[in-house]
Short mmCIF file of C-alpha atoms in Angstrom, two decimals:
data_model
loop_
_atom_site.label_atom_id
_atom_site.label_comp_id
_atom_site.label_asym_id
_atom_site.label_seq_id
_atom_site.Cartn_x
_atom_site.Cartn_y
_atom_site.Cartn_z
CA MET A 1 -0.03 0.11 0.20
CA THR A 2 1.27 3.19 -1.08
CA SER A 3 1.99 5.43 2.23
CA PHE A 4 -0.94 8.13 3.04
CA ASP A 5 -2.91 6.01 0.71
CA LEU A 6 -6.75 7.93 0.93
CA SER A 7 -7.81 5.87 -2.30
CA GLY A 8 -11.67 5.06 -1.28
CA LYS A 9 -12.22 8.01 0.93
CA THR A 10 -14.29 11.50 0.23
CA ALA A 11 -13.33 14.82 1.67
CA LEU A 12 -14.82 17.73 1.88
CA VAL A 13 -12.36 20.69 2.36
CA THR A 14 -14.21 24.25 3.38
CA GLY A 15 -12.17 27.36 2.18
CA GLY A 16 -10.72 25.05 -0.62
CA SER A 17 -10.80 27.74 -3.77
CA ARG A 18 -7.36 28.89 -2.74
CA GLY A 19 -4.15 29.04 -0.63
CA ILE A 20 -3.59 26.45 2.12
CA GLY A 21 -6.96 24.66 1.08
CA ALA A 22 -6.46 24.61 -2.50
CA ALA A 23 -3.49 22.90 -1.62
CA ILE A 24 -4.83 20.42 1.03
CA VAL A 25 -7.55 19.87 -2.34
CA LYS A 26 -4.77 19.17 -4.69
CA LEU A 27 -2.84 16.91 -2.11
CA PHE A 28 -5.53 14.90 -1.18
CA ALA A 29 -6.76 14.12 -4.57
CA GLU A 30 -3.18 13.37 -5.57
CA HIS A 31 -3.52 10.57 -3.26
CA GLY A 32 -6.38 8.86 -4.18
CA ALA A 33 -9.28 10.74 -2.39
CA THR A 34 -12.76 12.17 -4.13
CA VAL A 35 -12.68 15.62 -2.92
CA GLY A 36 -15.33 18.33 -2.68
CA TYR A 37 -14.51 21.97 -1.62
CA CYS A 38 -16.26 25.29 -0.79
CA HIS A 39 -15.87 29.21 -1.07
CA TYR A 40 -17.32 31.87 -0.53
CA GLY A 41 -17.05 34.73 -3.62
CA ASP A 42 -14.12 33.53 -5.23
CA ASN A 43 -15.77 31.37 -8.43
CA ALA A 44 -12.92 32.18 -10.95
CA ASN A 45 -10.43 30.61 -8.91
CA ALA A 46 -12.83 27.82 -7.63
CA ALA A 47 -13.31 27.14 -11.23
CA ALA A 48 -9.90 27.10 -12.27
CA LEU A 49 -8.93 25.04 -9.99
CA GLN A 50 -11.54 22.18 -10.48
CA ASP A 51 -10.94 22.67 -13.99
CA ARG A 52 -7.19 21.75 -13.80
CA MET A 53 -7.72 18.80 -11.47
CA SER A 54 -10.54 17.50 -13.47
CA ALA A 55 -8.66 17.61 -16.59
CA ALA A 56 -5.58 15.73 -14.84
CA GLY A 57 -8.20 12.67 -14.13
CA TYR A 58 -9.23 13.46 -10.26
CA LYS A 59 -12.74 12.87 -8.74
CA ILE A 60 -13.53 16.71 -7.78
CA ALA A 61 -16.35 18.68 -7.18
CA HIS A 62 -17.46 22.33 -5.76
CA THR A 63 -20.23 24.82 -4.47
CA ILE A 64 -20.25 28.15 -2.78
CA CYS A 65 -21.05 28.41 1.26
CA ASP A 66 -20.89 31.06 3.67
CA VAL A 67 -20.15 28.88 6.45
CA SER A 68 -20.89 31.62 9.33
CA ARG A 69 -24.88 30.70 8.33
CA GLU A 70 -26.79 28.08 9.59
CA GLU A 71 -28.84 27.66 6.60
CA ALA A 72 -25.98 27.76 3.85
CA VAL A 73 -24.12 25.26 5.94
CA HIS A 74 -27.30 23.22 6.31
CA GLN A 75 -27.11 23.23 2.26
CA LEU A 76 -23.45 22.35 1.95
CA LYS A 77 -24.79 19.33 3.90
CA VAL A 78 -27.56 18.75 1.10
CA TRP A 79 -25.21 19.60 -1.91
CA SER A 80 -22.46 16.95 -0.52
CA ASP A 81 -24.86 14.08 0.37
CA ALA A 82 -25.71 14.53 -3.56
CA GLU A 83 -22.81 15.19 -4.72
CA LEU A 84 -20.00 13.13 -2.70
CA GLY A 85 -22.17 10.71 -0.69
CA HIS A 86 -20.44 9.72 2.68
CA VAL A 87 -17.59 12.15 3.71
CA ASP A 88 -14.90 10.22 5.29
CA ILE A 89 -12.24 13.22 6.25
CA LEU A 90 -13.58 17.19 6.83
CA VAL A 91 -11.20 19.79 6.97
CA ASN A 92 -12.24 23.14 8.52
CA CYS A 93 -10.22 25.58 6.22
CA ALA A 94 -12.40 28.45 5.76
CA GLY A 95 -11.14 32.12 6.90
CA ILE A 96 -10.52 35.48 6.57
CA GLY A 97 -7.99 38.21 7.44
CA GLY A 98 -7.79 41.33 10.06
CA ASP A 99 -5.37 43.99 10.94
CA LEU A 100 -6.78 46.17 13.18
CA LEU A 101 -5.97 47.23 16.99
CA PHE A 102 -8.31 46.89 19.80
CA GLU A 103 -9.51 49.95 19.74
CA ASP A 104 -10.57 50.43 15.86
CA ILE A 105 -12.36 46.42 16.16
CA THR A 106 -16.06 46.78 15.99
CA ILE A 107 -18.49 44.35 17.38
CA ALA A 108 -19.35 43.39 13.80
CA GLU A 109 -16.30 42.67 12.71
CA PHE A 110 -15.55 40.81 15.87
CA ASP A 111 -18.40 38.78 15.10
CA ARG A 112 -17.37 38.03 11.94
CA GLN A 113 -13.92 36.16 12.65
CA ILE A 114 -15.52 34.26 15.34
CA GLY A 115 -18.65 33.38 12.76
CA VAL A 116 -16.47 32.42 10.21
CA HIS A 117 -13.47 30.83 12.19
CA LEU A 118 -15.14 29.39 15.41
CA ARG A 119 -18.83 29.21 14.44
CA GLY A 120 -18.10 28.09 10.62
CA THR A 121 -16.05 25.10 12.30
CA PHE A 122 -18.16 24.32 14.78
CA MET A 123 -21.22 24.14 12.37
CA VAL A 124 -19.89 22.56 9.92
CA THR A 125 -18.27 19.74 12.20
CA LYS A 126 -21.84 19.91 13.25
CA GLN A 127 -23.25 18.43 9.81
CA PHE A 128 -21.08 15.99 9.14
CA TYR A 129 -19.47 14.33 12.71
CA SER A 130 -22.29 12.45 13.44
CA PRO A 131 -22.41 9.73 10.30
CA MET A 132 -18.94 9.28 11.03
CA ALA A 133 -19.12 8.33 14.38
CA GLU A 134 -22.23 5.72 12.66
CA LYS A 135 -19.70 5.08 10.32
CA GLY A 136 -16.83 4.52 13.11
CA TRP A 137 -14.15 5.76 11.37
CA GLY A 138 -13.53 9.68 10.46
CA ARG A 139 -11.32 12.45 10.07
CA ILE A 140 -11.85 15.96 11.05
CA ILE A 141 -8.99 18.73 10.44
CA ASN A 142 -9.72 22.28 11.72
CA VAL A 143 -7.51 24.89 10.52
CA SER A 144 -6.23 27.05 13.53
CA SER A 145 -3.29 29.40 13.25
CA GLN A 146 0.22 29.93 15.38
CA LEU A 147 -1.46 33.25 16.63
CA ALA A 148 -3.82 31.63 18.75
CA TYR A 149 -0.92 30.63 21.10
CA LYS A 150 1.69 33.49 20.57
CA GLY A 151 -0.93 36.90 19.91
CA ALA A 152 -0.19 39.49 17.84
CA PRO A 153 -0.71 43.37 17.70
CA GLY A 154 -3.76 44.05 15.27
CA GLN A 155 -5.14 40.47 15.51
CA SER A 156 -7.06 40.49 18.79
CA HIS A 157 -10.31 39.39 17.03
CA TYR A 158 -8.46 37.04 14.62
CA CYS A 159 -6.40 35.18 17.61
CA ALA A 160 -9.34 34.89 19.74
CA ALA A 161 -11.30 33.27 17.05
CA LYS A 162 -8.05 30.66 16.03
CA ALA A 163 -7.86 30.19 19.82
CA GLY A 164 -11.52 28.94 20.01
CA ILE A 165 -10.96 26.54 17.17
CA VAL A 166 -7.93 24.50 19.46
CA GLY A 167 -9.87 24.28 22.69
CA PHE A 168 -13.39 23.29 20.52
CA THR A 169 -10.66 20.43 19.24
CA ARG A 170 -9.24 19.04 21.92
CA ALA A 171 -12.98 19.04 23.50
CA LEU A 172 -14.64 17.04 20.54
CA SER A 173 -11.72 14.46 20.76
CA TYR A 174 -12.56 13.30 23.86
CA GLU A 175 -16.13 12.65 22.52
CA ALA A 176 -14.94 11.47 19.15
CA ALA A 177 -11.84 9.63 19.40
CA PRO A 178 -14.02 6.31 21.15
CA LYS A 179 -15.97 5.98 18.20
CA GLY A 180 -13.55 5.86 15.64
CA VAL A 181 -13.20 9.51 14.65
CA THR A 182 -9.94 11.76 15.55
CA VAL A 183 -10.21 15.59 15.38
CA ASN A 184 -6.89 17.51 15.39
CA SER A 185 -6.13 20.99 14.12
CA ILE A 186 -3.07 22.46 12.34
CA ALA A 187 -1.36 25.69 13.29
CA PRO A 188 0.55 26.81 10.43
CA GLY A 189 2.76 29.65 10.78
CA PRO A 190 2.97 33.01 8.58
CA VAL A 191 2.25 31.27 4.93
CA GLU A 192 2.54 33.26 1.29
CA THR A 193 -0.98 33.66 0.90
CA ASP A 194 -3.69 36.15 -0.26
CA MET A 195 -4.52 36.59 3.46
CA LEU A 196 -1.08 37.12 4.79
CA MET A 197 -0.32 39.81 1.41
CA GLY A 198 -3.24 41.56 2.74
CA LEU A 199 -1.80 42.68 5.86
CA SER A 200 0.36 45.52 6.32
CA ASP A 201 3.90 46.12 4.98
CA SER A 202 5.19 46.62 8.35
CA TRP A 203 3.56 43.70 10.21
CA ARG A 204 5.23 41.67 7.76
CA GLN A 205 8.32 42.47 7.97
CA MET A 206 7.99 42.55 12.06
CA LYS A 207 7.18 39.12 11.08
CA LEU A 208 10.02 37.73 9.18
CA ASN A 209 12.38 39.58 11.27
CA GLN A 210 10.98 37.63 14.40
CA LEU A 211 10.77 34.47 12.14
CA PRO A 212 13.97 31.75 12.85
CA ALA A 213 13.65 30.34 9.07
CA LYS A 214 13.74 34.05 7.79
CA ARG A 215 10.89 33.36 5.23
CA PHE A 216 7.36 32.70 5.02
CA GLY A 217 5.63 29.72 4.38
CA ARG A 218 4.82 27.68 1.41
CA VAL A 219 1.22 26.17 0.93
CA ASN A 220 2.42 22.92 0.06
CA GLU A 221 4.52 22.94 3.26
CA ILE A 222 1.63 22.97 4.97
CA ALA A 223 -0.97 20.51 3.06
CA PRO A 224 1.45 17.21 4.16
CA THR A 225 0.26 18.20 7.72
CA ALA A 226 -3.16 17.78 6.79
CA LEU A 227 -2.63 14.62 4.85
CA LEU A 228 -0.73 12.80 7.61
CA LEU A 229 -3.78 13.49 9.78
CA ALA A 230 -6.16 12.81 7.24
CA SER A 231 -4.57 9.45 6.68
CA ASP A 232 -4.28 5.76 8.65
CA GLU A 233 -0.43 6.35 9.56
CA GLY A 234 -2.52 9.66 11.28
CA SER A 235 -4.32 7.37 13.52
CA PHE A 236 -2.93 7.69 16.77
CA PHE A 237 -3.26 11.79 16.56
CA VAL A 238 -6.19 12.58 18.61
CA GLY A 239 -6.42 16.33 19.86
CA GLN A 240 -3.42 17.82 18.47
CA THR A 241 -2.44 20.70 17.45
CA LEU A 242 0.28 20.68 14.79
CA SER A 243 2.13 23.63 14.00
CA PRO A 244 4.23 23.88 11.11
CA ASN A 245 5.53 27.35 11.54
CA GLY A 246 9.63 27.79 10.72
CA GLY A 247 10.47 28.40 14.37
CA ASP A 248 7.79 31.07 14.77
CA ILE A 249 6.72 29.56 17.93
CA MET A 250 8.25 26.44 19.41
CA LEU A 251 6.33 24.01 22.14
#
């Protein structure tokens, strides 16, 4: 058997049209999985990714979903049941950026961060967890951030949401692992994505100066962590947060 083989498995990746999510979609498909992914307002990238992967012979499909809205998440499950059938592997990767000092963050902006990252992770997991538990096998992988541990100026709302994901991951693991479902999270360091480039030049330079690696990560350096956690080889990871981060934080 090929290591990290996902043949016969079906995966769903939220926020899968670009960045880390797209890299995970690509890697899972290359390792044999049928992959569905959703996006919100990123039609061009989502379609281009599906065209490339379908042309290469991979089984792939995508749809639109605002994971912060309960009805949209319900419709994601309806779509998934029709297009994918049973989902074995769920990756909660949908995310948004934010770079505001605490005094400038409105309640609406705080709610949006919590809604997409934490509430979205909770609601999507709520839809897909029970069928995994009933089947006795499943993988749930939640994308957090190293900022959940380290914090950063201008990121208090983002950090709070991402830290919540880590707590949710640990708590659910106690209930899920006895049923054959592993729940883990990934806390990447700063990675070259559109979200990172949306932050200020001064913030990015500050972060480069801090990093022992002296460079930002690449999405194809993060996706293999998800592949490990999704595979049979990752079956003994339970409630863990793995952090490929260039030395930004060392646990």
